[in-house]
Short mmCIF file of C-alpha atoms and ligand atoms in Angstrom, two decimals:
data_model
loop_
_atom_site.label_atom_id
_atom_site.label_comp_id
_atom_site.label_asym_id
_atom_site.label_seq_id
_atom_site.Cartn_x
_atom_site.Cartn_y
_atom_site.Cartn_z
CA MET A 1 68.76 40.38 56.06
CA ASN A 2 66.02 40.80 53.45
CA SER A 3 64.13 44.07 53.70
CA LEU A 4 60.96 42.42 52.37
CA TYR A 5 60.40 40.81 55.76
CA GLU A 6 61.45 43.77 57.90
CA PRO A 7 58.90 46.02 59.63
CA THR A 8 58.46 49.50 58.22
CA THR A 9 56.32 52.59 58.61
CA ILE A 10 54.53 54.39 55.80
CA ALA A 11 52.67 57.64 56.46
CA GLY A 12 52.73 56.87 60.17
CA LEU A 13 51.32 53.36 59.71
CA ALA A 14 53.48 50.65 61.29
CA LEU A 15 53.61 47.48 59.19
CA GLN A 16 54.97 44.09 60.31
CA ASN A 17 56.65 43.60 56.92
CA ARG A 18 56.71 45.11 53.41
CA ILE A 19 54.44 42.58 51.77
CA VAL A 20 50.97 43.71 50.72
CA MET A 21 48.04 41.54 49.73
CA ALA A 22 46.58 43.04 46.54
CA PRO A 23 42.90 43.89 46.13
CA LEU A 24 41.22 40.75 44.77
CA THR A 25 37.58 40.69 43.74
CA ARG A 26 36.21 37.28 44.79
CA ASN A 27 32.42 37.82 44.67
CA ARG A 28 31.67 36.29 48.10
CA ALA A 29 29.09 38.85 49.27
CA ASP A 30 25.33 38.32 49.48
CA ALA A 31 22.86 40.09 47.19
CA MET A 32 22.83 43.15 49.47
CA GLY A 33 26.61 43.50 49.34
CA VAL A 34 27.31 42.05 52.81
CA PRO A 35 30.45 39.88 52.95
CA LYS A 36 29.57 36.28 53.87
CA PRO A 37 30.83 34.94 57.24
CA PHE A 38 33.74 32.98 55.72
CA VAL A 39 35.16 36.20 54.18
CA ARG A 40 36.46 36.92 57.68
CA ASP A 41 38.35 33.61 57.75
CA TYR A 42 39.82 34.27 54.29
CA TYR A 43 41.28 37.65 55.23
CA ALA A 44 42.40 36.53 58.72
CA GLN A 45 44.27 33.58 57.13
CA ARG A 46 46.20 36.06 54.96
CA ALA A 47 47.03 38.54 57.76
CA GLY A 48 50.69 37.54 57.81
CA ALA A 49 50.99 40.38 55.28
CA GLY A 50 52.06 43.81 56.46
CA LEU A 51 49.05 45.36 54.75
CA ILE A 52 45.92 43.86 53.20
CA VAL A 53 43.98 45.85 50.61
CA SER A 54 40.39 44.66 50.45
CA GLU A 55 38.70 43.55 47.28
CA GLY A 56 37.10 46.33 45.24
CA THR A 57 34.09 47.48 47.29
CA GLN A 58 31.27 49.65 46.03
CA THR A 59 30.51 53.01 47.60
CA SER A 60 26.79 52.78 46.72
CA PHE A 61 24.41 50.43 44.93
CA ALA A 62 24.94 52.65 41.88
CA GLY A 63 28.65 51.82 41.91
CA GLN A 64 28.10 48.07 41.59
CA GLY A 65 28.97 46.41 38.31
CA TYR A 66 29.63 42.75 39.05
CA CYS A 67 27.47 40.19 40.82
CA ARG A 68 28.05 39.45 44.51
CA THR A 69 30.57 42.22 45.20
CA PRO A 70 30.51 43.87 48.65
CA GLY A 71 29.62 47.43 49.59
CA ILE A 72 30.39 49.91 52.38
CA HIS A 73 27.21 51.97 52.36
CA THR A 74 24.74 50.10 54.65
CA PRO A 75 24.93 49.40 58.43
CA GLU A 76 24.94 45.63 57.76
CA GLN A 77 27.95 45.96 55.46
CA VAL A 78 29.82 48.13 57.97
CA ALA A 79 29.17 45.60 60.75
CA ALA A 80 30.41 42.68 58.63
CA TRP A 81 33.57 44.57 57.67
CA LYS A 82 34.21 45.48 61.33
CA SER A 83 34.41 41.80 62.25
CA ILE A 84 36.86 41.31 59.35
CA THR A 85 39.18 44.20 60.30
CA ASP A 86 39.13 43.02 63.94
CA ALA A 87 40.27 39.54 62.87
CA VAL A 88 42.98 40.97 60.58
CA HIS A 89 44.26 43.37 63.26
CA ALA A 90 44.38 40.53 65.81
CA ARG A 91 47.00 38.87 63.58
CA GLY A 92 49.07 42.04 63.25
CA ALA A 93 48.27 43.21 59.71
CA LYS A 94 46.85 46.59 58.76
CA MET A 95 43.96 46.81 56.31
CA PHE A 96 42.86 49.37 53.73
CA MET A 97 39.58 49.18 51.87
CA GLN A 98 39.61 49.58 48.10
CA PHE A 99 36.71 51.68 46.77
CA MET A 100 35.56 50.42 43.41
CA HIS A 101 32.85 52.35 41.58
CA CYS A 102 32.57 50.35 38.35
CA GLY A 103 31.08 53.10 36.18
CA ARG A 104 30.40 51.63 32.72
CA ILE A 105 31.81 48.19 33.61
CA ALA A 106 28.42 47.04 34.86
CA HIS A 107 25.38 45.03 33.87
CA PRO A 108 21.82 45.76 35.10
CA LEU A 109 21.36 42.08 36.09
CA ASN A 110 24.20 42.44 38.60
CA ARG A 111 22.73 45.50 40.30
CA GLN A 112 20.18 46.05 43.07
CA ILE A 113 18.77 49.25 41.55
CA PRO A 114 17.11 49.83 38.17
CA ASP A 115 19.19 52.94 37.27
CA ALA A 116 21.44 52.61 34.25
CA PRO A 117 25.19 52.44 34.95
CA VAL A 118 26.86 55.87 34.73
CA ALA A 119 30.18 56.94 33.22
CA PRO A 120 31.96 60.16 32.22
CA SER A 121 30.62 59.71 28.67
CA ALA A 122 28.10 57.44 26.95
CA VAL A 123 30.79 55.19 25.45
CA ARG A 124 29.97 51.49 25.51
CA PRO A 125 32.87 49.21 26.40
CA ALA A 126 33.69 46.44 23.94
CA GLY A 127 33.19 42.99 25.35
CA GLN A 128 30.96 41.13 27.76
CA MET A 129 30.58 40.50 31.46
CA TRP A 130 29.33 37.66 33.63
CA THR A 131 25.81 37.63 35.08
CA ASP A 132 24.61 34.78 37.30
CA GLN A 133 21.19 34.86 35.59
CA GLN A 134 22.16 34.91 31.89
CA GLN A 135 25.89 34.09 31.88
CA LEU A 136 27.95 36.35 29.58
CA GLN A 137 26.16 39.48 28.37
CA ASP A 138 27.22 42.49 26.28
CA PHE A 139 27.98 45.65 28.24
CA PRO A 140 25.17 48.20 27.92
CA THR A 141 25.85 51.80 26.92
CA PRO A 142 26.24 53.87 30.12
CA ARG A 143 24.47 57.15 30.84
CA ALA A 144 26.83 60.15 30.83
CA LEU A 145 26.96 61.86 34.22
CA GLU A 146 25.54 65.40 34.38
CA THR A 147 27.98 68.03 35.65
CA ALA A 148 25.55 68.81 38.47
CA GLU A 149 25.77 65.18 39.68
CA LEU A 150 29.53 65.22 40.23
CA PRO A 151 29.64 66.86 43.70
CA ALA A 152 27.19 64.27 45.08
CA LEU A 153 29.22 61.49 43.47
CA ALA A 154 32.43 62.78 45.09
CA ASN A 155 30.56 62.99 48.37
CA GLU A 156 29.55 59.34 48.03
CA PHE A 157 33.26 58.46 48.31
CA VAL A 158 33.55 60.69 51.39
CA THR A 159 30.62 58.97 53.13
CA ALA A 160 32.06 55.58 52.20
CA ALA A 161 35.45 56.64 53.60
CA ARG A 162 33.84 57.59 56.92
CA ASN A 163 32.05 54.23 56.93
CA ALA A 164 35.32 52.40 56.22
CA ILE A 165 37.01 54.13 59.16
CA ALA A 166 34.00 53.25 61.34
CA ALA A 167 34.44 49.64 60.17
CA GLY A 168 38.00 49.65 61.51
CA PHE A 169 39.96 50.11 58.29
CA ASP A 170 43.33 51.88 58.58
CA GLY A 171 42.66 53.78 55.37
CA VAL A 172 41.09 53.64 51.93
CA GLU A 173 42.49 53.07 48.44
CA LEU A 174 40.66 54.79 45.59
CA HIS A 175 40.52 52.47 42.60
CA ALA A 176 41.55 54.58 39.61
CA ALA A 177 42.96 51.55 37.77
CA ASN A 178 41.76 48.73 35.52
CA GLY A 179 39.06 50.59 33.64
CA TYR A 180 36.58 51.45 36.41
CA LEU A 181 34.86 54.81 36.95
CA LEU A 182 37.86 56.91 38.04
CA ASN A 183 40.02 55.37 35.30
CA GLN A 184 37.21 56.17 32.84
CA PHE A 185 37.59 59.85 33.78
CA LEU A 186 41.36 59.68 33.21
CA ALA A 187 41.46 57.95 29.83
CA SER A 188 41.05 59.81 26.55
CA ASN A 189 38.86 57.13 24.91
CA THR A 190 36.30 57.03 27.73
CA ASN A 191 36.15 60.70 28.71
CA LEU A 192 34.76 62.92 25.95
CA ARG A 193 33.31 65.54 28.31
CA THR A 194 33.38 69.21 27.35
CA ASP A 195 32.34 70.66 30.73
CA GLY A 196 35.81 71.12 32.23
CA TYR A 197 35.91 67.49 33.45
CA GLY A 198 37.27 65.97 30.27
CA THR A 199 38.91 66.21 26.88
CA THR A 200 42.04 68.09 27.97
CA LEU A 201 44.64 66.53 30.25
CA GLN A 202 43.76 68.86 33.13
CA GLY A 203 40.07 68.18 32.50
CA ARG A 204 40.47 64.39 32.56
CA ILE A 205 42.37 64.35 35.86
CA ARG A 206 40.08 66.90 37.56
CA PHE A 207 37.36 64.64 39.01
CA VAL A 208 39.88 62.13 40.35
CA VAL A 209 41.82 64.95 42.05
CA GLU A 210 38.59 66.32 43.54
CA VAL A 211 37.62 62.90 44.93
CA VAL A 212 41.06 62.32 46.47
CA GLU A 213 41.04 65.81 48.02
CA ALA A 214 37.52 65.35 49.40
CA VAL A 215 38.33 61.97 50.95
CA ALA A 216 41.65 63.25 52.32
CA ALA A 217 39.88 66.25 53.88
CA ALA A 218 37.39 63.91 55.58
CA ILE A 219 39.63 61.13 56.94
CA GLY A 220 43.16 62.54 56.52
CA ALA A 221 45.57 62.33 53.60
CA ALA A 222 47.66 59.77 55.53
CA ARG A 223 44.70 57.40 55.37
CA THR A 224 44.06 58.02 51.68
CA ALA A 225 45.71 56.08 48.85
CA ILE A 226 45.15 55.66 45.11
CA ARG A 227 45.65 52.78 42.66
CA VAL A 228 46.49 53.40 39.00
CA SER A 229 47.39 51.15 36.05
CA PRO A 230 48.94 53.27 33.31
CA GLY A 231 49.05 51.42 30.01
CA HIS A 232 46.82 48.54 31.13
CA MET A 233 44.12 47.97 28.51
CA PHE A 234 41.71 45.94 30.66
CA ASN A 235 38.05 46.92 30.26
CA ASP A 236 38.68 48.62 26.92
CA ILE A 237 40.81 51.50 28.22
CA VAL A 238 42.91 53.11 25.48
CA ASP A 239 44.46 56.34 26.69
CA ALA A 240 46.39 58.35 24.11
CA ASN A 241 49.32 58.89 26.49
CA PRO A 242 49.00 57.04 29.80
CA LEU A 243 52.36 58.06 31.27
CA GLU A 244 51.66 61.73 30.55
CA THR A 245 48.16 61.40 32.03
CA HIS A 246 49.38 59.69 35.18
CA SER A 247 52.38 61.97 35.67
CA ALA A 248 50.03 64.96 35.58
CA LEU A 249 47.59 63.23 37.93
CA LEU A 250 50.29 62.45 40.49
CA ASP A 251 51.68 66.00 40.27
CA ALA A 252 48.19 67.30 41.14
CA LEU A 253 47.71 64.99 44.14
CA PRO A 254 49.09 65.58 47.66
CA THR A 255 51.27 62.45 47.37
CA ALA A 256 53.73 63.67 50.03
CA ARG A 257 50.97 63.45 52.61
CA MET A 258 49.03 60.47 51.23
CA ALA A 259 49.40 56.89 52.49
CA TYR A 260 50.77 55.57 49.19
CA VAL A 261 50.43 55.47 45.42
CA HIS A 262 49.78 51.94 44.16
CA VAL A 263 50.72 51.03 40.60
CA MET A 264 49.49 47.89 38.91
CA LEU A 265 52.05 47.19 36.22
CA PRO A 266 50.51 47.16 32.75
CA ASP A 267 51.88 43.76 31.75
CA ALA A 268 50.53 41.95 34.84
CA PHE A 269 48.12 39.93 32.71
CA SER A 270 48.94 40.62 29.09
CA PRO A 271 51.93 41.86 27.14
CA GLN A 272 49.56 44.15 25.22
CA LEU A 273 50.28 47.72 26.29
CA ASN A 274 48.47 50.93 25.58
CA ASN A 275 51.02 53.52 24.57
CA ALA A 276 52.94 53.11 27.81
CA GLY A 277 56.00 51.87 25.97
CA ASP A 278 58.26 49.53 27.88
CA PRO A 279 56.55 48.21 31.04
CA GLN A 280 59.94 48.43 32.76
CA ALA A 281 59.77 52.21 32.25
CA VAL A 282 56.48 52.73 34.10
CA LEU A 283 57.79 52.83 37.67
CA PRO A 284 60.98 54.82 36.92
CA THR A 285 58.88 57.34 34.96
CA LEU A 286 56.31 57.77 37.71
CA ARG A 287 58.74 57.62 40.66
CA PRO A 288 59.73 61.35 40.55
CA HIS A 289 56.04 62.30 40.54
CA VAL A 290 55.36 60.43 43.81
CA LYS A 291 56.58 62.35 46.86
CA GLY A 292 55.63 59.63 49.36
CA ALA A 293 55.43 55.84 49.26
CA LEU A 294 55.16 54.06 45.92
CA ILE A 295 54.01 50.44 45.91
CA ALA A 296 53.54 48.08 42.98
CA ALA A 297 51.96 44.80 41.86
CA GLY A 298 52.30 42.60 38.81
CA ASN A 299 54.02 39.23 38.66
CA LEU A 300 56.44 40.06 41.47
CA THR A 301 58.60 37.34 42.97
CA ALA A 302 60.40 37.42 46.32
CA ALA A 303 63.64 38.21 44.48
CA SER A 304 62.28 40.93 42.17
CA ALA A 305 60.32 42.51 45.04
CA ALA A 306 63.35 42.64 47.33
CA ALA A 307 65.47 44.15 44.56
CA MET A 308 62.88 46.84 43.82
CA ILE A 309 62.59 47.73 47.52
CA GLU A 310 66.33 47.79 48.08
CA SER A 311 66.91 50.05 45.08
CA GLY A 312 64.36 52.52 46.46
CA LEU A 313 62.06 52.18 43.46
CA ILE A 314 59.17 51.00 45.63
CA GLN A 315 58.51 50.92 49.37
CA LEU A 316 56.13 47.92 49.57
CA ALA A 317 55.72 44.87 47.32
CA VAL A 318 52.20 43.80 46.38
CA PHE A 319 51.22 40.21 45.59
CA GLY A 320 47.85 39.23 44.14
CA ARG A 321 47.40 35.75 42.67
CA PRO A 322 50.05 34.16 44.93
CA PHE A 323 47.93 35.05 48.00
CA ILE A 324 44.87 33.21 46.66
CA ALA A 325 46.18 29.67 47.20
CA ASN A 326 48.90 30.49 49.73
CA PRO A 327 47.32 32.04 52.83
CA ASP A 328 50.74 31.91 54.55
CA LEU A 329 52.47 33.52 51.57
CA VAL A 330 54.88 35.58 53.68
CA GLU A 331 56.18 32.50 55.48
CA ARG A 332 56.48 30.56 52.23
CA LEU A 333 58.41 33.32 50.47
CA LYS A 334 60.67 33.74 53.47
CA GLY A 335 61.40 30.01 53.65
CA GLY A 336 61.70 29.58 49.89
CA ALA A 337 58.82 27.06 49.97
CA ALA A 338 56.95 26.03 46.83
CA LEU A 339 53.79 27.98 46.07
CA THR A 340 50.45 26.28 45.49
CA ALA A 341 48.76 27.18 42.19
CA PRO A 342 45.26 28.67 42.58
CA ARG A 343 42.20 27.00 41.08
CA GLU A 344 41.23 29.74 38.62
CA GLN A 345 37.80 28.28 37.92
CA LEU A 346 36.92 29.11 41.56
CA PHE A 347 38.16 32.73 41.52
CA TYR A 348 34.66 34.23 41.30
CA THR A 349 32.35 31.46 42.57
CA PRO A 350 30.03 32.12 45.55
CA ASP A 351 31.20 29.62 48.17
CA ALA A 352 34.07 28.91 50.55
CA GLU A 353 35.52 26.31 48.16
CA GLY A 354 38.62 27.64 46.42
CA TYR A 355 38.54 30.63 48.75
CA SER A 356 38.97 30.08 52.49
CA ASP A 357 39.84 26.38 52.23
CA TYR A 358 43.47 26.62 51.05
CA PRO A 359 45.60 25.28 53.93
CA PRO A 360 48.83 26.81 55.20
CA LEU A 361 51.96 24.66 54.91
CA VAL A 362 52.00 24.18 58.69
CA ALA A 363 48.46 24.06 60.05
C1 LIG B 1 40.86 37.16 40.86
C2 LIG B 1 41.41 38.56 40.73
C3 LIG B 1 40.67 39.62 41.21
C4 LIG B 1 41.19 40.94 41.15
N1 LIG B 1 40.45 41.97 41.68
C5 LIG B 1 40.97 43.21 41.73
C6 LIG B 1 40.27 44.26 42.40
O1 LIG B 1 39.19 44.10 42.98
N2 LIG B 1 40.87 45.49 42.38
C7 LIG B 1 42.07 45.72 41.76
O2 LIG B 1 42.56 46.85 41.79
N3 LIG B 1 42.76 44.72 41.16
C8 LIG B 1 42.25 43.48 41.15
N4 LIG B 1 42.99 42.48 40.59
C9 LIG B 1 44.38 42.71 40.18
C10 LIG B 1 45.33 42.36 41.38
O3 LIG B 1 45.15 43.29 42.43
C11 LIG B 1 46.82 42.39 40.99
O4 LIG B 1 47.22 43.70 40.71
C12 LIG B 1 47.16 41.51 39.81
O5 LIG B 1 46.65 40.20 40.03
C13 LIG B 1 48.65 41.47 39.50
O6 LIG B 1 49.38 40.98 40.61
P1 LIG B 1 49.88 39.43 40.67
O7 LIG B 1 50.67 39.23 39.41
O8 LIG B 1 50.69 39.37 41.91
O9 LIG B 1 48.64 38.59 40.70
C14 LIG B 1 42.46 41.17 40.59
C15 LIG B 1 43.20 40.07 40.10
C16 LIG B 1 42.70 38.79 40.17
C17 LIG B 1 43.54 37.64 39.68
#
């Protein structure tokens, strides 16, 4: 018997198996951040998973960075998500929503409001991002958040969490990985604040801890999760000591009562690591700092996932890219079937093609 396919319970949440669909930004929302009708089909097709984590979803128009990403801050968005969670629940999976405030990883052309993108500090990321209007564009320099703005920003996550619960989600995952706003607070190269919310280790973790506590107080710690990616350099994140930063963060969070801690392994896309040392050391280093469920993503296979679960290193195994072209991924892994390769050129395009049109092996 392979534990990967066995039901389990984490933080009181009964799951039909231990396979999680990773958050995957696919840019299939309309200009007002409402998921298009075929988004429901896409998630329902993949609800053989025990748990689905939604694509990164903005908590306000100010949190948007990319074109065509969805939100959870208007009644139309909440209604669209409710039809999606209903369809996912009907097939037996649970669903969390990932909250993605992009911070400095944003371009004005991708946003519905004229305000400049905000970040802990006015540090411009190296590199460029896609805009539908003018293709690749340099990142602008963000505006540094005022200290007085931080309580309202934390409250934005609380309101979004209440909206997500109203939309039928089983919980929310705060995106503190991959270089977005919460990760920008954590990392030493993006947080130069001197107001108690930066510079020192305790200062850099403070806002993230406050947001988690505020969301947990509103919807319950058991419905609150966090995603981190120590050592991952995506979006120009270069922390001086990512394992120290994340160990301190996890020690400060109520992980015993939270739904789970989700780690994206730093070598998921590139062997280039930021001071995290050996990628194999990330989970064993963080494990003692997580008092509840630890889950992980990054090039897992059925065999590696089962081994990590059986050794107690992680409780759930998270798959990202394999779910894109294999809606029935759980069945395929279980049966040892070949996996279809995704069409990468359609990852972020606006239509159903390359999205909800991948067939299962047995229709
Ligand atoms: C198209 C695409 C979109 C992604 N979008 C997100 C996202 O919105 N939020 C996030 O935390 N990670 C995102 N990721 C990272 C995945 O969640 C996952 O951690 C990563 O792909 C590694 O797992 P894998 O090797 O199984 O694909 C994305 C990855 C891909 C390929």
